[in-house]
Short mmCIF file of C-alpha atoms and ligand atoms in Angstrom, two decimals:
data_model
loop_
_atom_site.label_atom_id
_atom_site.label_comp_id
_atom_site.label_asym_id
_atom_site.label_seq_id
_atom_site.Cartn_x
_atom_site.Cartn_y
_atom_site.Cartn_z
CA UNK A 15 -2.43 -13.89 4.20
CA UNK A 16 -0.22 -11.55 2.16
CA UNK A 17 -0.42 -14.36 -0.54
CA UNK A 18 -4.08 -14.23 -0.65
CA UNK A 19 -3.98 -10.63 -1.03
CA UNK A 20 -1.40 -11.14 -3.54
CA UNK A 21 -4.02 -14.01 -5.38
CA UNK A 22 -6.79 -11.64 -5.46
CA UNK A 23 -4.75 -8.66 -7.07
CA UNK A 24 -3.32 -10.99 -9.93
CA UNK A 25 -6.76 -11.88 -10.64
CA UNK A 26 -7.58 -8.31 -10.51
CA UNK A 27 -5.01 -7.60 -12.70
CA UNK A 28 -6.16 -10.67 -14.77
CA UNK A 29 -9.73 -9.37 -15.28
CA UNK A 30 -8.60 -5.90 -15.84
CA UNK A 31 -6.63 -6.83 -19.07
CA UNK A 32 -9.16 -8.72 -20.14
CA UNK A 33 -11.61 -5.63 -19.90
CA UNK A 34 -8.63 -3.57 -22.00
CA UNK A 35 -8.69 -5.89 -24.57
CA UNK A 36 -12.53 -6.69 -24.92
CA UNK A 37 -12.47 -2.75 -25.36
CA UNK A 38 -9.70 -2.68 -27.75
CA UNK A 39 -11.46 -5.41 -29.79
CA UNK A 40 -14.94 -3.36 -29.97
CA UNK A 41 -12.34 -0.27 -30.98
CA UNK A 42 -11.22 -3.01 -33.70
CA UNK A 43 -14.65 -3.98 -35.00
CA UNK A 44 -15.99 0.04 -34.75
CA UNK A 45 -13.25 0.63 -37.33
CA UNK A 46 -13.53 -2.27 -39.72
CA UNK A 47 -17.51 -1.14 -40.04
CA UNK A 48 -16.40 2.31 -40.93
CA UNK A 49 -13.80 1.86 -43.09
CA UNK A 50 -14.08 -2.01 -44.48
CA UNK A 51 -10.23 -1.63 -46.70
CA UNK A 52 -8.62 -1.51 -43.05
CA UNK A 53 -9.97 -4.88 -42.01
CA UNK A 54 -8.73 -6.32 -45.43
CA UNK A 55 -5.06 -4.80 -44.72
CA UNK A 56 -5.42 -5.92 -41.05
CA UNK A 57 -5.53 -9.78 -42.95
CA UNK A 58 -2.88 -9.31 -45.44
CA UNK A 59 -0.37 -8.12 -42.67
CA UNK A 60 -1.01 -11.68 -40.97
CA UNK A 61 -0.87 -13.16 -44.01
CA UNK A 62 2.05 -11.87 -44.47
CA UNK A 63 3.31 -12.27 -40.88
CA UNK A 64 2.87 -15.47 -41.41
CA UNK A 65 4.65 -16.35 -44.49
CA UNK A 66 7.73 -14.72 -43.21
CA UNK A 67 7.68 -17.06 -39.93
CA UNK A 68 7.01 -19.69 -42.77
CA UNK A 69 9.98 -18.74 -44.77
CA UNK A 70 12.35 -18.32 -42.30
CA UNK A 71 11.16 -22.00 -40.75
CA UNK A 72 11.04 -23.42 -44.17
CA UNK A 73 14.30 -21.81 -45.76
CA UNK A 74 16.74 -21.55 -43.22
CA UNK A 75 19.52 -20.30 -45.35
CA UNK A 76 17.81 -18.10 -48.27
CA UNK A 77 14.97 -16.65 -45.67
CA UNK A 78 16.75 -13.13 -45.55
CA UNK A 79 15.38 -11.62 -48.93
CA UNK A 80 12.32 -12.97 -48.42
CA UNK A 81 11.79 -11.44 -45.10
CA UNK A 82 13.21 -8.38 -45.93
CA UNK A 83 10.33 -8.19 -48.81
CA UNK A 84 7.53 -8.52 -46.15
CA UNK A 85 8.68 -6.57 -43.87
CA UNK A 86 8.60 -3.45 -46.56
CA UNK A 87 4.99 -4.84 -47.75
CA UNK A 88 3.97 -4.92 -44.25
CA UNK A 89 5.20 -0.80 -43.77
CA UNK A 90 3.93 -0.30 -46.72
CA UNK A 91 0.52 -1.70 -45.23
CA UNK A 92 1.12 -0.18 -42.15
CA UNK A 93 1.19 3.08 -43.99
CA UNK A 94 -1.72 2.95 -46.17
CA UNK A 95 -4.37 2.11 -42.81
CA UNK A 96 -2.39 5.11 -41.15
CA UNK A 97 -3.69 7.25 -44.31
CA UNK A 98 -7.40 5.80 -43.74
CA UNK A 99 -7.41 6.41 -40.42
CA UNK A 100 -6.12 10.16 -40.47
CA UNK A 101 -8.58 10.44 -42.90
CA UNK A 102 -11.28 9.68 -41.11
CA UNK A 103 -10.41 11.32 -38.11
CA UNK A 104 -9.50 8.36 -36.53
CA UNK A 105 -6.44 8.63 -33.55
CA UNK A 106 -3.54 6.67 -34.85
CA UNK A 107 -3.12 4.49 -31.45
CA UNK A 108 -7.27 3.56 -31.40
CA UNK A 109 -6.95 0.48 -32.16
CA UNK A 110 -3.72 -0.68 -29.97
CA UNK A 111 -4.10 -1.65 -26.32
CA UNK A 112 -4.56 0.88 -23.94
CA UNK A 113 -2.55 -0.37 -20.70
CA UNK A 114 -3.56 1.12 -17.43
CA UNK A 115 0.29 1.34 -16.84
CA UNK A 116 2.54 0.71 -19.87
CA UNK A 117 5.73 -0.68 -17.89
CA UNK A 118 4.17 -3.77 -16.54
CA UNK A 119 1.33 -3.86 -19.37
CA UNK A 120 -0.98 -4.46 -16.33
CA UNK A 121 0.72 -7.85 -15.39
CA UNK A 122 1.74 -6.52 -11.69
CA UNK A 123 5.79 -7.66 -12.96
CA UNK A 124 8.39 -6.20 -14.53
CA UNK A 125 10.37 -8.48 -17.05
CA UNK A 126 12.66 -10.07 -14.38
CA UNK A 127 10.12 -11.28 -12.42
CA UNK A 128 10.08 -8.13 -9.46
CA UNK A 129 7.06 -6.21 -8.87
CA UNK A 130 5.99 -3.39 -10.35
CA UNK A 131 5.34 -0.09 -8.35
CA UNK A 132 1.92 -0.18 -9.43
CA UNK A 133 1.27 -3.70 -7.44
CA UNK A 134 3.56 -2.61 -4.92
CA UNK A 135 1.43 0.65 -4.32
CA UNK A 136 -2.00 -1.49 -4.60
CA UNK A 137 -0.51 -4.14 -1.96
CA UNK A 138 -0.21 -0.70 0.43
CA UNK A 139 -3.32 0.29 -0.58
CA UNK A 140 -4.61 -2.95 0.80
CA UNK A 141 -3.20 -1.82 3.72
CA UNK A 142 -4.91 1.53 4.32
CA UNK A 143 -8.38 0.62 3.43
CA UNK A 144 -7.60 -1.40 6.31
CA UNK A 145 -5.66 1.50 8.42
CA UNK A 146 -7.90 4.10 7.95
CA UNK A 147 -5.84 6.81 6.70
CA UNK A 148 -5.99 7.59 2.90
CA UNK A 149 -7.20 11.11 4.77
CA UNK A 150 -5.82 12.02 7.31
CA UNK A 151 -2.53 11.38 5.82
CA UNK A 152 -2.39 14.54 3.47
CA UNK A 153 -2.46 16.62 6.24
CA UNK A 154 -0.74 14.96 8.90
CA UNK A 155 3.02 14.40 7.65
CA UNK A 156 6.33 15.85 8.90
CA UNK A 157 5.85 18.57 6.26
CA UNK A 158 3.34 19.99 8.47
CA UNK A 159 4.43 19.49 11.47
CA UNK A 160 5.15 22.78 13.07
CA UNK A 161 7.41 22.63 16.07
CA UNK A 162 6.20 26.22 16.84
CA UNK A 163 3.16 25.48 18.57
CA UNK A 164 5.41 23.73 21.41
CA UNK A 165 6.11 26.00 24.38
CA UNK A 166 9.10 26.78 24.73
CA UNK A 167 9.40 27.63 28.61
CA UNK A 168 9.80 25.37 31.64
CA UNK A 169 7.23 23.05 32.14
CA UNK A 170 6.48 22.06 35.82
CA UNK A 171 9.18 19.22 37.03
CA UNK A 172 10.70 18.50 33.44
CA UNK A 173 14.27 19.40 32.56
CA UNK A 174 13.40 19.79 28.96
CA UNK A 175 11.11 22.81 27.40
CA UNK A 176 8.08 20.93 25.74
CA UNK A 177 9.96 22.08 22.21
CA UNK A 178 12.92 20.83 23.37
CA UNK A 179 11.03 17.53 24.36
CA UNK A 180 9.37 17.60 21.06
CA UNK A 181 12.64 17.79 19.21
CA UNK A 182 13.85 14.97 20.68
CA UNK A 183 10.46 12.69 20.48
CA UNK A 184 10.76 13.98 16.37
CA UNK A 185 14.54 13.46 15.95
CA UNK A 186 13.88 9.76 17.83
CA UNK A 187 11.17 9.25 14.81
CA UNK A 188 13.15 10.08 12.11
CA UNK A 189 15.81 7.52 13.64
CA UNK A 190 13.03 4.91 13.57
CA UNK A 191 11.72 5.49 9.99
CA UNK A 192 15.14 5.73 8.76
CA UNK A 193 16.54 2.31 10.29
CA UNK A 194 13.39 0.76 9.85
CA UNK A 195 14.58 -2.18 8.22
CA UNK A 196 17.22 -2.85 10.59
CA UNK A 197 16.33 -5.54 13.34
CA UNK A 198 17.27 -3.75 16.45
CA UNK A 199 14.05 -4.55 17.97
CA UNK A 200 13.30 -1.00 18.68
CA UNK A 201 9.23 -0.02 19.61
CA UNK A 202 7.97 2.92 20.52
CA UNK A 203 5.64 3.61 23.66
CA UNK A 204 4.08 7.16 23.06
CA UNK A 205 2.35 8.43 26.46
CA UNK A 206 0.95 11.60 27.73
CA UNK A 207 -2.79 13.34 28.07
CA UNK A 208 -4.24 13.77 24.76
CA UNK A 209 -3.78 17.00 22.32
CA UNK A 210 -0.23 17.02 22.83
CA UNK A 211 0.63 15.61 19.24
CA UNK A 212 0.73 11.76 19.68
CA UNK A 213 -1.86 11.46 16.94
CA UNK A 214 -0.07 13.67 14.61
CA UNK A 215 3.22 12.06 15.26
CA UNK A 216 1.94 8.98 14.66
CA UNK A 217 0.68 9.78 11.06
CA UNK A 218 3.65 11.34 10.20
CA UNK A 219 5.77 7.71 10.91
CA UNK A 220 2.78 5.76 8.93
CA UNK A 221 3.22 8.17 6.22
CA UNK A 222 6.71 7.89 5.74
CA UNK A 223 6.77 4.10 6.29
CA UNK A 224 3.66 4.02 3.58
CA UNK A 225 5.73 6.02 1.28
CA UNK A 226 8.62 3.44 1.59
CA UNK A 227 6.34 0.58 0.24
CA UNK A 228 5.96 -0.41 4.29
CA UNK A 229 2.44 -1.95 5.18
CA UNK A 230 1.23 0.36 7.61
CA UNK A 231 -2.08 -0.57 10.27
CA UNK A 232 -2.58 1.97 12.05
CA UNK A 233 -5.80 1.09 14.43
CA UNK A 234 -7.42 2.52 17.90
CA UNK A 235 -6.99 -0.45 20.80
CA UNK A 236 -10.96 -0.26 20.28
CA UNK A 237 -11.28 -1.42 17.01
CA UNK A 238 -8.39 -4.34 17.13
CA UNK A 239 -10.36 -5.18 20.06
CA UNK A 240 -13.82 -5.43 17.85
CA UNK A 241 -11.59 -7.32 15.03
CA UNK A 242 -10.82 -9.82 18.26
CA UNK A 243 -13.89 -9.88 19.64
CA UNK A 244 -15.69 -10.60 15.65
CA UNK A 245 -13.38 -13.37 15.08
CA UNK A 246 -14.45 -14.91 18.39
CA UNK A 247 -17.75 -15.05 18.20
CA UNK A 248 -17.53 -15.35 14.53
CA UNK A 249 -19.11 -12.14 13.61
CA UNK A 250 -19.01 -10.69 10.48
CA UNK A 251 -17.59 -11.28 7.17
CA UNK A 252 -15.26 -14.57 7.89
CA UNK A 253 -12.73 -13.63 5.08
CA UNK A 254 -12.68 -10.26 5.54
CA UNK A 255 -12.03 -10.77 9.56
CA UNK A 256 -9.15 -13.16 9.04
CA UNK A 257 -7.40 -10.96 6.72
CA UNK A 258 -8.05 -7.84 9.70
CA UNK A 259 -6.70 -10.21 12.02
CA UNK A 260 -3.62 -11.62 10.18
CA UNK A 261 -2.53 -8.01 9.51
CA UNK A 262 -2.65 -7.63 12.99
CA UNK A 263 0.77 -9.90 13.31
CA UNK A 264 1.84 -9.52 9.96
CA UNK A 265 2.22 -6.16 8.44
CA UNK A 266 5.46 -4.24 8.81
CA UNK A 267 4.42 -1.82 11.49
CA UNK A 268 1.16 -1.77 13.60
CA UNK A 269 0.32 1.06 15.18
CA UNK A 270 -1.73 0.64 18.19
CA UNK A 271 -3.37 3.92 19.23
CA UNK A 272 -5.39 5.17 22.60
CA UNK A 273 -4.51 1.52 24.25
CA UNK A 274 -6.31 1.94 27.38
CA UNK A 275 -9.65 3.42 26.52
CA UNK A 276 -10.89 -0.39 25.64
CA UNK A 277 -12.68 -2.02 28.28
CA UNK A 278 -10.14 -4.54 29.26
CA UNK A 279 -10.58 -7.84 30.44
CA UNK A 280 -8.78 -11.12 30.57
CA UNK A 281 -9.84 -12.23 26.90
CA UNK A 282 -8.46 -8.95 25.91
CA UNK A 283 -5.03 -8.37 27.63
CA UNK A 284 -4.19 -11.81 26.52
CA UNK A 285 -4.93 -10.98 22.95
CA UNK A 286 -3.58 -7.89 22.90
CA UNK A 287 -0.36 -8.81 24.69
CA UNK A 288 -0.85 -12.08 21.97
CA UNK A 289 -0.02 -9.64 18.98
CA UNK A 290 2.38 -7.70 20.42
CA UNK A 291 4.26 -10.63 21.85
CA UNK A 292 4.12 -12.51 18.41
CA UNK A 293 5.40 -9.52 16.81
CA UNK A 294 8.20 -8.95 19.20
CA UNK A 295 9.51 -12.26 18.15
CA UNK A 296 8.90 -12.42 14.91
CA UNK A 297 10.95 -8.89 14.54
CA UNK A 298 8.37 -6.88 13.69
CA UNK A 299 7.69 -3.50 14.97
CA UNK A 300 5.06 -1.81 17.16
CA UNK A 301 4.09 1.45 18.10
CA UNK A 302 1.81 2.18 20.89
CA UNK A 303 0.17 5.54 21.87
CA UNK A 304 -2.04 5.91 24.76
CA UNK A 305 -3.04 8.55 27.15
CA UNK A 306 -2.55 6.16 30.68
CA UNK A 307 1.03 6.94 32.47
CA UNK A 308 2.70 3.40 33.00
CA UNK A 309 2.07 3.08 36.42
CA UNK A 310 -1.72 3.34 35.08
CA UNK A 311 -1.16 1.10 32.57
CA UNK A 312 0.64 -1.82 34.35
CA UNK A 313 -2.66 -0.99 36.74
CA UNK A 314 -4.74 -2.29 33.59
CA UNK A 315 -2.77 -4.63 32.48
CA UNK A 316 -1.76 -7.92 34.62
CA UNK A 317 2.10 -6.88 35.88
CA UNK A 318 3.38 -9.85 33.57
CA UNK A 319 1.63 -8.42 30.36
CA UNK A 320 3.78 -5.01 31.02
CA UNK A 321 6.83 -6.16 32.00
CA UNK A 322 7.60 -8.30 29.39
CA UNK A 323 5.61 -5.91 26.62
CA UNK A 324 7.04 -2.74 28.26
CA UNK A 325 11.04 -3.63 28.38
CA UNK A 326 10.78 -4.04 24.24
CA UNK A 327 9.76 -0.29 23.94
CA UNK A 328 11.39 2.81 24.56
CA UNK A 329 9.05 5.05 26.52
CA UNK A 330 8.81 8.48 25.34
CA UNK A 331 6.29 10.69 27.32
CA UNK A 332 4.51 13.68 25.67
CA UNK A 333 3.73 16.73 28.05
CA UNK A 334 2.78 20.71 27.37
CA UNK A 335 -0.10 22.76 27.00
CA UNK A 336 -3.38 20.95 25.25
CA UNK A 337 -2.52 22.16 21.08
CA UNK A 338 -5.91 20.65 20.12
CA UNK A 339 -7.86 24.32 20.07
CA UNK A 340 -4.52 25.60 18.04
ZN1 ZN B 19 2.79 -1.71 -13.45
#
């Protein structure tokens, strides 16, 4: 599915340099109808282009004078349509292409064949159409993350202060953006009653991972279950469905968020527990937030579904005073 994505921007990028250059030419032909002695110098440096690739074809050994003698006739053309163009007010760069980014020249590739930024950051893009958080992500990063607003007195039967619990679930974070592209398998089950910063933490790791070039889904259990439950019954824009659902199992980290609040049946757990599985064996990893304690959960979920999902994460639980009125 990545290819297809992939497909679709070249063409993008295809149709987008042909727009440039359809623009460039009507920038062309504006000019030559203002001032006619540019299109006539515009002619004699191809004629003259030309006789030099002639020369140096046709005269292998003598060539060198020759071309030396165009090349000053064409700066000396070169200067005189500068001249008409300052005159006339005219930018000196109007008439050359005008790339939408000049490193690539809007091909998506740099010169040794790697992508550029610009089609790495459009692949992403992709991505968060798709993920839902081209908003929320400006605010909710570890910039702003204030470690404040966690109490930081005893909270009934926990050793740690909810700060010092916080701390830890951060520093944990940090560990798993920063080794991302290791393979140790590691997951992340984030659990505790809402308002106590799952969300937030959440955004923070899909920003970072989004800022690495990572592609990021980051989707409520109730909408992957829609994107299921379309494709079954064949809802919806086909295409557009199959791409949801391949992200599903293929982008670099899928964030599954409120898991529980779904209403869960067979079909579900078994797709659910599907996409996790898949991705747990394909190396891929998975973050899960959800307001249900795991007792609850493994209540919800069949007992094989969570043992098997449940050993591949490392449960962090989230507990404090409700922040969302702060
Ligand atoms: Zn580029």
């Amino acid at each position: 599915m990545y290819n297809d994505i992939l497909k679709e921007l070249t063409f993008e990028y295809e149709r987008e340099r042909n727009r440039r250059e359809k623009a460039r030419r009507r920038r062309v032909d504006n000019v030559y109808k203002r001032i006619p002695a540019i299109r006539r110098i515009d002619e004699e440096i191809f004629r003259t282009g030309l006789d030099m690739s002639k020369a140096i074809i046709g005269n292998p050994e003598g060539y060198k004078e020759k071309v030396e003698k165009a090349r000053e006739t064409i700066e000396a053309l070169k200067m005189e349509k500068a001249y008409l163009l300052t005159e006339s007010n005219i930018p000196l760069e109007y008439m050359d292409m005008e790339y939408g980014c000049e490193i690539c020249e809007d091909t998506g590739y740099l010169k040794n064949g790697e992508k550029c930024n610009c089609l790495k950051q459009k692949l992403v893009s992709r991505a968060y159409k798709m993920s839902n958080l081209e908003n929320i992500l400006e605010i909710q990063n570890f910039r702003n993350f204030k470690i404040e607003v966690f109490d930081d007195k005893p909270f009934d039967g926990e050793d740690l202060t909810p700060r010092e619990n916080m701390i830890d679930i951060v520093g944990i974070s940090e560990g798993f953006i920063n080794n991302f592209d290791e393979n140790n398998g590691q997951n992340l089950l984030f659990y505790g009653t809402t308002g106590l910063g799952k969300t937030f933490l959440c955004s923070c790791i899909a920003k970072s991972l989004l800022d690495k070039n990572k592609i990021v889904i980051y989707q409520t259990a109730f909408t992957i279950l829609e994107i299921l439950e379309n494709r079954r019954f064949g809802k919806g824009d086909k295409r557009i469905g199959e791409y949801q659902y391949d992200l599903l199992f293929e982008s670099d980290l899928l964030i599954i968020d409120d898991l529980g609040t779904e209403v869960s049946n067979t079909f579900t757990n078994a797709e659910i527990f599907n996409i996790v599985n898949t991705r747990i064996i394909n190396g891929k990893k998975t973050i899960i937030s959800t307001n249900l304690t795991p007792k609850e959960i493994s209540d919800i979920y069949t007992d094989r579904i969570f043992s098997r999902i449940f050993d591949k994460f490392l449960p962090l639980k989230f507990y404090g005073r409700d922040l969302r009125w702060e």
